[in-house]
CSV table of C-alpha atoms in Angstrom, one decimal:
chain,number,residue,atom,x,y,z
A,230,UNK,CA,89.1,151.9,125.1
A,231,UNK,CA,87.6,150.0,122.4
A,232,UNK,CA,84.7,151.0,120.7
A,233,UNK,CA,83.3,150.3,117.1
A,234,UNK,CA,83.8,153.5,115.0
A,235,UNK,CA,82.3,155.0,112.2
A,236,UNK,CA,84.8,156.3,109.9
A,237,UNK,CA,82.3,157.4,107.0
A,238,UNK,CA,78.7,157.9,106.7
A,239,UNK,CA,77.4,154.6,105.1
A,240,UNK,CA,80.5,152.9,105.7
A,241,UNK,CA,79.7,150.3,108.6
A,242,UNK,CA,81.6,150.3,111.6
A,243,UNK,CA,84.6,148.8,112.4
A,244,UNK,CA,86.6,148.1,115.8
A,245,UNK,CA,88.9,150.8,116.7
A,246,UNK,CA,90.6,152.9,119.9
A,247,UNK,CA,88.6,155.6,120.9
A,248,UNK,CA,89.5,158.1,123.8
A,249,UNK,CA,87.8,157.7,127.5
A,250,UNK,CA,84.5,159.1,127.5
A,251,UNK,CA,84.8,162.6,129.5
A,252,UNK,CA,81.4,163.8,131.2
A,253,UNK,CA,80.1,167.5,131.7
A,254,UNK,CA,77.7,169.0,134.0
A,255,UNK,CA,74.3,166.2,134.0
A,256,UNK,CA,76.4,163.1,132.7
A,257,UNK,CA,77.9,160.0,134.1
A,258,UNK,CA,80.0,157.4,132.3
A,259,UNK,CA,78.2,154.1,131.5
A,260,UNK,CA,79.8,150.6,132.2
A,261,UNK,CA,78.3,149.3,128.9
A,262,UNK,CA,76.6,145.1,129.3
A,263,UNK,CA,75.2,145.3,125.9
A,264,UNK,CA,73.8,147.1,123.3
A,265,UNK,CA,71.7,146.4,120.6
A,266,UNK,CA,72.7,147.2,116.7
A,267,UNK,CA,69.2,148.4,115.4
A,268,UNK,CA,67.4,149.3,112.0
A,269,UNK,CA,67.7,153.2,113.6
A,270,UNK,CA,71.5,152.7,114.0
A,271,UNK,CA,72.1,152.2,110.3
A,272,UNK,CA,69.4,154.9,109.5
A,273,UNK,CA,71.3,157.3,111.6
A,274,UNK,CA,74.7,156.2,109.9
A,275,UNK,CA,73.7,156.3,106.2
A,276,UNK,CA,73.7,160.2,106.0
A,277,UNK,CA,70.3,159.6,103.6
A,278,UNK,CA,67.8,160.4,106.4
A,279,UNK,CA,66.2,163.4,108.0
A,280,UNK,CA,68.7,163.3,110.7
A,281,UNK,CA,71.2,164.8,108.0
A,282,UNK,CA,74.7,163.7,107.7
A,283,UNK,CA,76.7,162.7,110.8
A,284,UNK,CA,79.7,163.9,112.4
A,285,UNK,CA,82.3,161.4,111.8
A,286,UNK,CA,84.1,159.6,113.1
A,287,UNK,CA,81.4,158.4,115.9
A,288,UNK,CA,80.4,155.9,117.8
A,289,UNK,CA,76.9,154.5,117.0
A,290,UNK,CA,74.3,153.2,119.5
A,291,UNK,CA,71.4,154.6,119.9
A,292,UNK,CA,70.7,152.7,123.5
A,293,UNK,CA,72.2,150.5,125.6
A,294,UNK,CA,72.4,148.8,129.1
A,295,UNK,CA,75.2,148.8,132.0
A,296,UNK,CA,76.0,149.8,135.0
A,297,UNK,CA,76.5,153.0,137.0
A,298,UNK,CA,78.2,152.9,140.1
A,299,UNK,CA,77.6,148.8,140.2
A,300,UNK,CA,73.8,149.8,139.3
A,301,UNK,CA,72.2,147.9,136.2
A,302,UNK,CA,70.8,150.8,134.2
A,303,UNK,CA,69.2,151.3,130.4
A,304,UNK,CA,70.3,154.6,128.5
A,305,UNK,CA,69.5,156.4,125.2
A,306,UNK,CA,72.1,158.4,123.2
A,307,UNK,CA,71.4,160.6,120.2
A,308,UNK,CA,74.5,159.0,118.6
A,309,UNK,CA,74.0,159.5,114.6
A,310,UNK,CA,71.3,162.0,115.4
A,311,UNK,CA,73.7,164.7,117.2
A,312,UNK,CA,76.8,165.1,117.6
A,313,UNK,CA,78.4,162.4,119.8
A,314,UNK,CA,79.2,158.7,120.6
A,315,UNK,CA,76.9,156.8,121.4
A,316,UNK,CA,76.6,152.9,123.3
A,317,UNK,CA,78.7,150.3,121.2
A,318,UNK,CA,81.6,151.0,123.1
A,319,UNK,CA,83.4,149.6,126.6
A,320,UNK,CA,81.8,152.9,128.1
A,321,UNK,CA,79.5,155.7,127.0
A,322,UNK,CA,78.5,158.7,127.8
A,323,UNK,CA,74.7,159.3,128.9
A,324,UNK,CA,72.6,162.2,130.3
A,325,UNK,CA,72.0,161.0,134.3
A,326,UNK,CA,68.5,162.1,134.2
A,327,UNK,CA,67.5,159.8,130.9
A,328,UNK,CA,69.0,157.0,133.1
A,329,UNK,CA,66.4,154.5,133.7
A,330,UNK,CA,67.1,151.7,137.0
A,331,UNK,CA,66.3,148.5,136.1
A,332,UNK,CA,65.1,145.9,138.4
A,333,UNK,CA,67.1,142.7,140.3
A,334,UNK,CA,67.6,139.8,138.1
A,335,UNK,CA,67.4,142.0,134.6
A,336,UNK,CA,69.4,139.9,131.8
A,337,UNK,CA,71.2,142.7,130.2
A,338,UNK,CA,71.5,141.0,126.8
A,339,UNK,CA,67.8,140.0,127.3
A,340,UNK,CA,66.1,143.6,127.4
A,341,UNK,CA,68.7,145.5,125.3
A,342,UNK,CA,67.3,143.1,122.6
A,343,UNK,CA,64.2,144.3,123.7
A,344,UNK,CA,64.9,147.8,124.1
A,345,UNK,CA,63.5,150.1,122.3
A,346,UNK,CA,61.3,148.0,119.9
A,347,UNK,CA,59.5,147.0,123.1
A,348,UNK,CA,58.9,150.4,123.8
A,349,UNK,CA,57.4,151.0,120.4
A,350,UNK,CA,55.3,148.0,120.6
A,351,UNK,CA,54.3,148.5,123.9
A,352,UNK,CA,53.4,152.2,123.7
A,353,UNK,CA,51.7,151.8,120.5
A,354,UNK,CA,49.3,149.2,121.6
A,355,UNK,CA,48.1,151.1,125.1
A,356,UNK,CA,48.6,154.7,125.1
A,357,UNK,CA,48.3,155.1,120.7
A,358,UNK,CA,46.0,152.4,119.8
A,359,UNK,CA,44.0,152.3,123.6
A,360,UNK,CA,44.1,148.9,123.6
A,361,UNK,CA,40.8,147.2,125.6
A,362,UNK,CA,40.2,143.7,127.1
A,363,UNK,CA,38.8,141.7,124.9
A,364,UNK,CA,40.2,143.6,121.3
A,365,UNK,CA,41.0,141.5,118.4
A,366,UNK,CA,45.0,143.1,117.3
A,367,UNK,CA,46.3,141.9,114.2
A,368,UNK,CA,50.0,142.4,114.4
A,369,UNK,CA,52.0,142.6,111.1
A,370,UNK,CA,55.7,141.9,111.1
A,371,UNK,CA,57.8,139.3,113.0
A,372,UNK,CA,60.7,141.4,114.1
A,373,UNK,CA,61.4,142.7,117.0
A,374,UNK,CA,58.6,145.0,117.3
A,375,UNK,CA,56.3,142.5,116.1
A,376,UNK,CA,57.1,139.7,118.1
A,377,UNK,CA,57.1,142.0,121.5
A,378,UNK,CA,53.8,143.4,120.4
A,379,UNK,CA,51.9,140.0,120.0
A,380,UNK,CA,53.5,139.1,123.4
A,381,UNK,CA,52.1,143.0,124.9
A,382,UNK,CA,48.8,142.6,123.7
A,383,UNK,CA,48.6,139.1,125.2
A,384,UNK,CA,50.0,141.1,128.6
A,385,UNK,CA,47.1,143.9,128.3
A,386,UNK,CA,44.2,141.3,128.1
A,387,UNK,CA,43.9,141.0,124.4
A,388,UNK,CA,41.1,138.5,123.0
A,389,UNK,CA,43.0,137.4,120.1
A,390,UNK,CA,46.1,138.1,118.3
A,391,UNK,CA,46.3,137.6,114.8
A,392,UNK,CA,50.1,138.1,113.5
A,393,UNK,CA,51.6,138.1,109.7
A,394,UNK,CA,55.0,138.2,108.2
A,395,UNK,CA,56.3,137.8,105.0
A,396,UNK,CA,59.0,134.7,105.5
A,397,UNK,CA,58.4,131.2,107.1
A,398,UNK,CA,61.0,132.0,109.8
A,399,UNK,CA,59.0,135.2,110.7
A,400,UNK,CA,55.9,133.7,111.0
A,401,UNK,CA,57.6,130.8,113.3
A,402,UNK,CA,58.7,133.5,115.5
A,403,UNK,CA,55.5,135.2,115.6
A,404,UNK,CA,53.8,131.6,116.6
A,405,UNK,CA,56.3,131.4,119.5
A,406,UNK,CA,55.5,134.5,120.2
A,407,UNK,CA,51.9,133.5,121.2
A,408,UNK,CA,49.9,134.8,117.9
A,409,UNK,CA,46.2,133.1,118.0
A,410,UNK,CA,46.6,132.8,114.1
A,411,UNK,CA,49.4,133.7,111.7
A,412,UNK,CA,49.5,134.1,108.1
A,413,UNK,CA,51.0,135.4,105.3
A,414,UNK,CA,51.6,139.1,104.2
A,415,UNK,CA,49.6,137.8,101.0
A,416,UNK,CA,46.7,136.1,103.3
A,417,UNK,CA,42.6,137.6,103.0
A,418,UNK,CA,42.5,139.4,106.4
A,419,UNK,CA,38.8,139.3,106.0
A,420,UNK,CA,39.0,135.6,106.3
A,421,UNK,CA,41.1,135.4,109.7
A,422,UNK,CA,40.6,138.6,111.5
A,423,UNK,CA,37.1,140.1,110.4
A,424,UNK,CA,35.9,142.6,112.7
A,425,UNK,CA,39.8,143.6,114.4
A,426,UNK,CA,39.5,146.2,116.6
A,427,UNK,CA,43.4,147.3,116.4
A,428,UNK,CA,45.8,146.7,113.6
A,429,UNK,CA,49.7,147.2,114.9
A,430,UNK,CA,50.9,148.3,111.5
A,431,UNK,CA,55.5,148.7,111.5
A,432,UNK,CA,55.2,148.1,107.4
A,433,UNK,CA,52.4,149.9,105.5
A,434,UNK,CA,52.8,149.8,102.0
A,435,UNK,CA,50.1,146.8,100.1
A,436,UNK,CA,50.1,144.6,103.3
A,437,UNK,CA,48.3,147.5,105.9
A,438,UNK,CA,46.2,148.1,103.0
A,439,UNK,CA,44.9,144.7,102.8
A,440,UNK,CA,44.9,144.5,107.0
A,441,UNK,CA,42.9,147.8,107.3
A,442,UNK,CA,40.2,145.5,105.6
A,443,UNK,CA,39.1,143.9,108.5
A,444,UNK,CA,39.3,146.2,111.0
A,445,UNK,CA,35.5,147.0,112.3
A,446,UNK,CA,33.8,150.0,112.2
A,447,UNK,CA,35.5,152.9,114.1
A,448,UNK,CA,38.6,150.2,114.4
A,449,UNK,CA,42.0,151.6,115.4
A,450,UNK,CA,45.2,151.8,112.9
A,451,UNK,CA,48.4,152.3,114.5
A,452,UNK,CA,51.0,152.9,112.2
A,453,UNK,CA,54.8,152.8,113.5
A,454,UNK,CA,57.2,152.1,110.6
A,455,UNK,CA,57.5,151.4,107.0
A,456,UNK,CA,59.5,148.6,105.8
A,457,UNK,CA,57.0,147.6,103.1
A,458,UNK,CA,56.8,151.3,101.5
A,459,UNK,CA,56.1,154.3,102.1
A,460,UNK,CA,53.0,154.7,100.7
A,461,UNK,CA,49.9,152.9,101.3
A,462,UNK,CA,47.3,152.2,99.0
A,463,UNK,CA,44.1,152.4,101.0
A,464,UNK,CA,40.7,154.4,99.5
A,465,UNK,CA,39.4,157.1,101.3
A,466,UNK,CA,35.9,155.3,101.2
A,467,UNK,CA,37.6,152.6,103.5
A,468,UNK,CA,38.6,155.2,106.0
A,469,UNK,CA,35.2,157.2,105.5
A,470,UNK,CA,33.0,153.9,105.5
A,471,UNK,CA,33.7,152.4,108.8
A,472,UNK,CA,35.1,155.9,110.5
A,473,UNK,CA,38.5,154.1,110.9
A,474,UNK,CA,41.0,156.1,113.3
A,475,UNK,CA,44.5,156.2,111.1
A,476,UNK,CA,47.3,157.3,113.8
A,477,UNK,CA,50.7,157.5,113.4
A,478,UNK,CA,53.4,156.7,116.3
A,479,UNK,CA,57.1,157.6,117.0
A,480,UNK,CA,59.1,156.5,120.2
A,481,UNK,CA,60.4,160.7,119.6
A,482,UNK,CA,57.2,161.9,121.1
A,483,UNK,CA,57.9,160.7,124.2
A,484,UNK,CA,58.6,162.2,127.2
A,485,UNK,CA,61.2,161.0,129.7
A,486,UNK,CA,59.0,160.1,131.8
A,487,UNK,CA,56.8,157.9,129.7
A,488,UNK,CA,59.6,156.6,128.0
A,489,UNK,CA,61.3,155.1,131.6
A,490,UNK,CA,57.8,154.0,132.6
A,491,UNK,CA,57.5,152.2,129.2
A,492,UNK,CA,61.0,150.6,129.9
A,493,UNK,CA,60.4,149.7,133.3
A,494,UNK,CA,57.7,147.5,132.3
A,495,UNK,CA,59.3,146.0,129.7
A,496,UNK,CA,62.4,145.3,132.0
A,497,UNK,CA,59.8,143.7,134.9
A,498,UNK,CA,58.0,141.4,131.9
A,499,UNK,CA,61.8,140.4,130.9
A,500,UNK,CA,62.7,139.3,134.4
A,501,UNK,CA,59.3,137.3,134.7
A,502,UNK,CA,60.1,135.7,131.9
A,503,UNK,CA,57.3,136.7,129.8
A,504,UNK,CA,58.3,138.7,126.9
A,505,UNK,CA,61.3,138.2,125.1
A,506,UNK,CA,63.0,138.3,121.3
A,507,UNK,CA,64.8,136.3,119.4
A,508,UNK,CA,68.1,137.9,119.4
A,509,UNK,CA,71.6,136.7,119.4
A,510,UNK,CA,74.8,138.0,121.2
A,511,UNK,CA,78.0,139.6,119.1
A,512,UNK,CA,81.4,140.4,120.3
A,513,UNK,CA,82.5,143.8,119.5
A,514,UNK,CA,85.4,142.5,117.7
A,515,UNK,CA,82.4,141.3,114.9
A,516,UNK,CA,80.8,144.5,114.7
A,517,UNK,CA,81.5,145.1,110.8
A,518,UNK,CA,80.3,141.4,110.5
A,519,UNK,CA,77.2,142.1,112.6
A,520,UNK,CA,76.5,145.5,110.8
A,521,UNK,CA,76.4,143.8,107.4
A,522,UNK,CA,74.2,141.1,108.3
A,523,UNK,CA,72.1,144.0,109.6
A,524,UNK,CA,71.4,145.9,106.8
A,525,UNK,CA,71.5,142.7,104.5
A,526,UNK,CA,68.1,141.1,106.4
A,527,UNK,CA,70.1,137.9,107.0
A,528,UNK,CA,70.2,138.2,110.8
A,529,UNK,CA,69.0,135.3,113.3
A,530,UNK,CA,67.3,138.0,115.3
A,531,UNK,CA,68.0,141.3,116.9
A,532,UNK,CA,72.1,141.9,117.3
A,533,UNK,CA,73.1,142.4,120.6
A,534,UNK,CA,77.0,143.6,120.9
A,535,UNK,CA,78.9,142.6,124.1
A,536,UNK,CA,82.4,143.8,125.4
């Protein structure tokens, strides 16, 4: 079959023959609709991170959606992470009880670019940051887990979203996205979201810092990522002044369970047509392509690669 291999660690993939998936005891073999190439995905593949070096040649994918037995399903693999292929490939492998059944009408491109971003976003806002009717969120980033998170706080009765991101493109996509207000990276958060009760944070670094500023007293930080550095330069008498609650968040520390329930709602929003991300659809055959645009930042939205 054909499958986009990874011949190195930090080499990006390239299209290639691989062998039929074989399942063991607990597996079935995935029909694979789409898959999404993901900041994780390149993470996994550079070797660099505290995954370790991968066993190569693999397949990469951390997630994916198709079919089982004529069923739409969405899957996780621990491609890059363990040994193994994982989804960006005409079929994959996939353990039957991390299977999750996804409702009639499901665009498969749709939520694999939603995936696990949403999940993030999604799980972040409710079960991390306890999200309440009424809160004032200030979301930071426009990428995929930013734009589904100003559309899920909307969803979970938010009083007003207040979004940033760094480019004019981003902060487009965040006003599509339904943000109240959007500004800069840059912008005096005291000025546009004084008194926030939550503060969706995927970046750290100087712009948290400056969004933890006007977060109330005994306001919520969720922090889930950290594309703007991995430190954060915020004083101790900010935290100790207004007793702010600094948690972090992984989609790891979920359980099955939580993590299907997570992806079942995010799979009913998609078919009603009320969260989505900008994403655009890839043929295998451009994978290399795809992956270099990827790690460049010059991507129109999330990759999703198609048979």
């Amino acid at each position: 079959m054909r499958a986009a291999l990874i011949a190195r660690p930090g080499q990006p993939p390239s299209l290639a023959d691989r062998d039929e998936p074989s399942p063991s005891s607990g597996e079935v073999v995935v029909d694979v609709l789409a898959a999404p190439l993901t900041p994780l995905d390149l993470l996994c593949a550079d070797g660099t991170s505290y995954f370790g070096v991968p066993a190569t040649p693999y397949v990469p994918g951390v997630q994916g959606v198709g079919t089982v037995g004529g069923r739409a399903v969405w899957f996780p693999t621990t491609a890059g992470m363990a040994p193994g292929d994982g989804s960006m490939a005409a079929r994959a492998l996939a353990r039957r009880e991390d299977l999750v059944h996804l409702p009639d009408g499901v665009d498969p491109v749709a939520l694999a670019a939603l995936g696990l971003s949403a999940v993030a976003a999604h799980m972040a806002l409710t079960w991390r940051g306890e999200l309440a009717a009424g809160d004032t969120v200030v979301v930071l980033g426009a990428g995929a887990v930013g734009q589904a998170a100003i559309q899920l706080a909307r969803l979970a009765g938010a009083g007003r979203v207040v979004a940033a991101a760094r480019s004019a493109a981003g902060r487009e996509r965040a006003r599509r996205a339904g943000a109240d207000a959007v500004v800069g990276l840059d912008a005096d958060f005291t000025e546009v979201a004084t008194g926030a009760d939550l503060l969706l944070d995927p970046l750290f670094g100087a712009p948290a810092a400056a969004a933890a500023q006007a977060l109330r007293p005994g306001g919520r930080w969720v922090n889930l990522g950290s594309s703007a550095g991995e430190t954060c330069p915020v004083t101790s008498s900010l935290l100790r002044s207004r007793s702010l609650r600094l948690s972090g968040y992984t989609n790891n520390e979920l359980t099955p369970r939580q993590r299907a329930d997570a992806i079942t709602t995010i799979a009913r929003y998609s078919v009603e047509g009320s969260l989505a991300v900008d994403h655009e659809v890839v043929p295998f055959a451009d994978v290399t392509d795809a992956w270099t645009r990827q790690a460049a930042g010059t991507t129109g939205g999330r990759i999703v690669l198609v048979p």
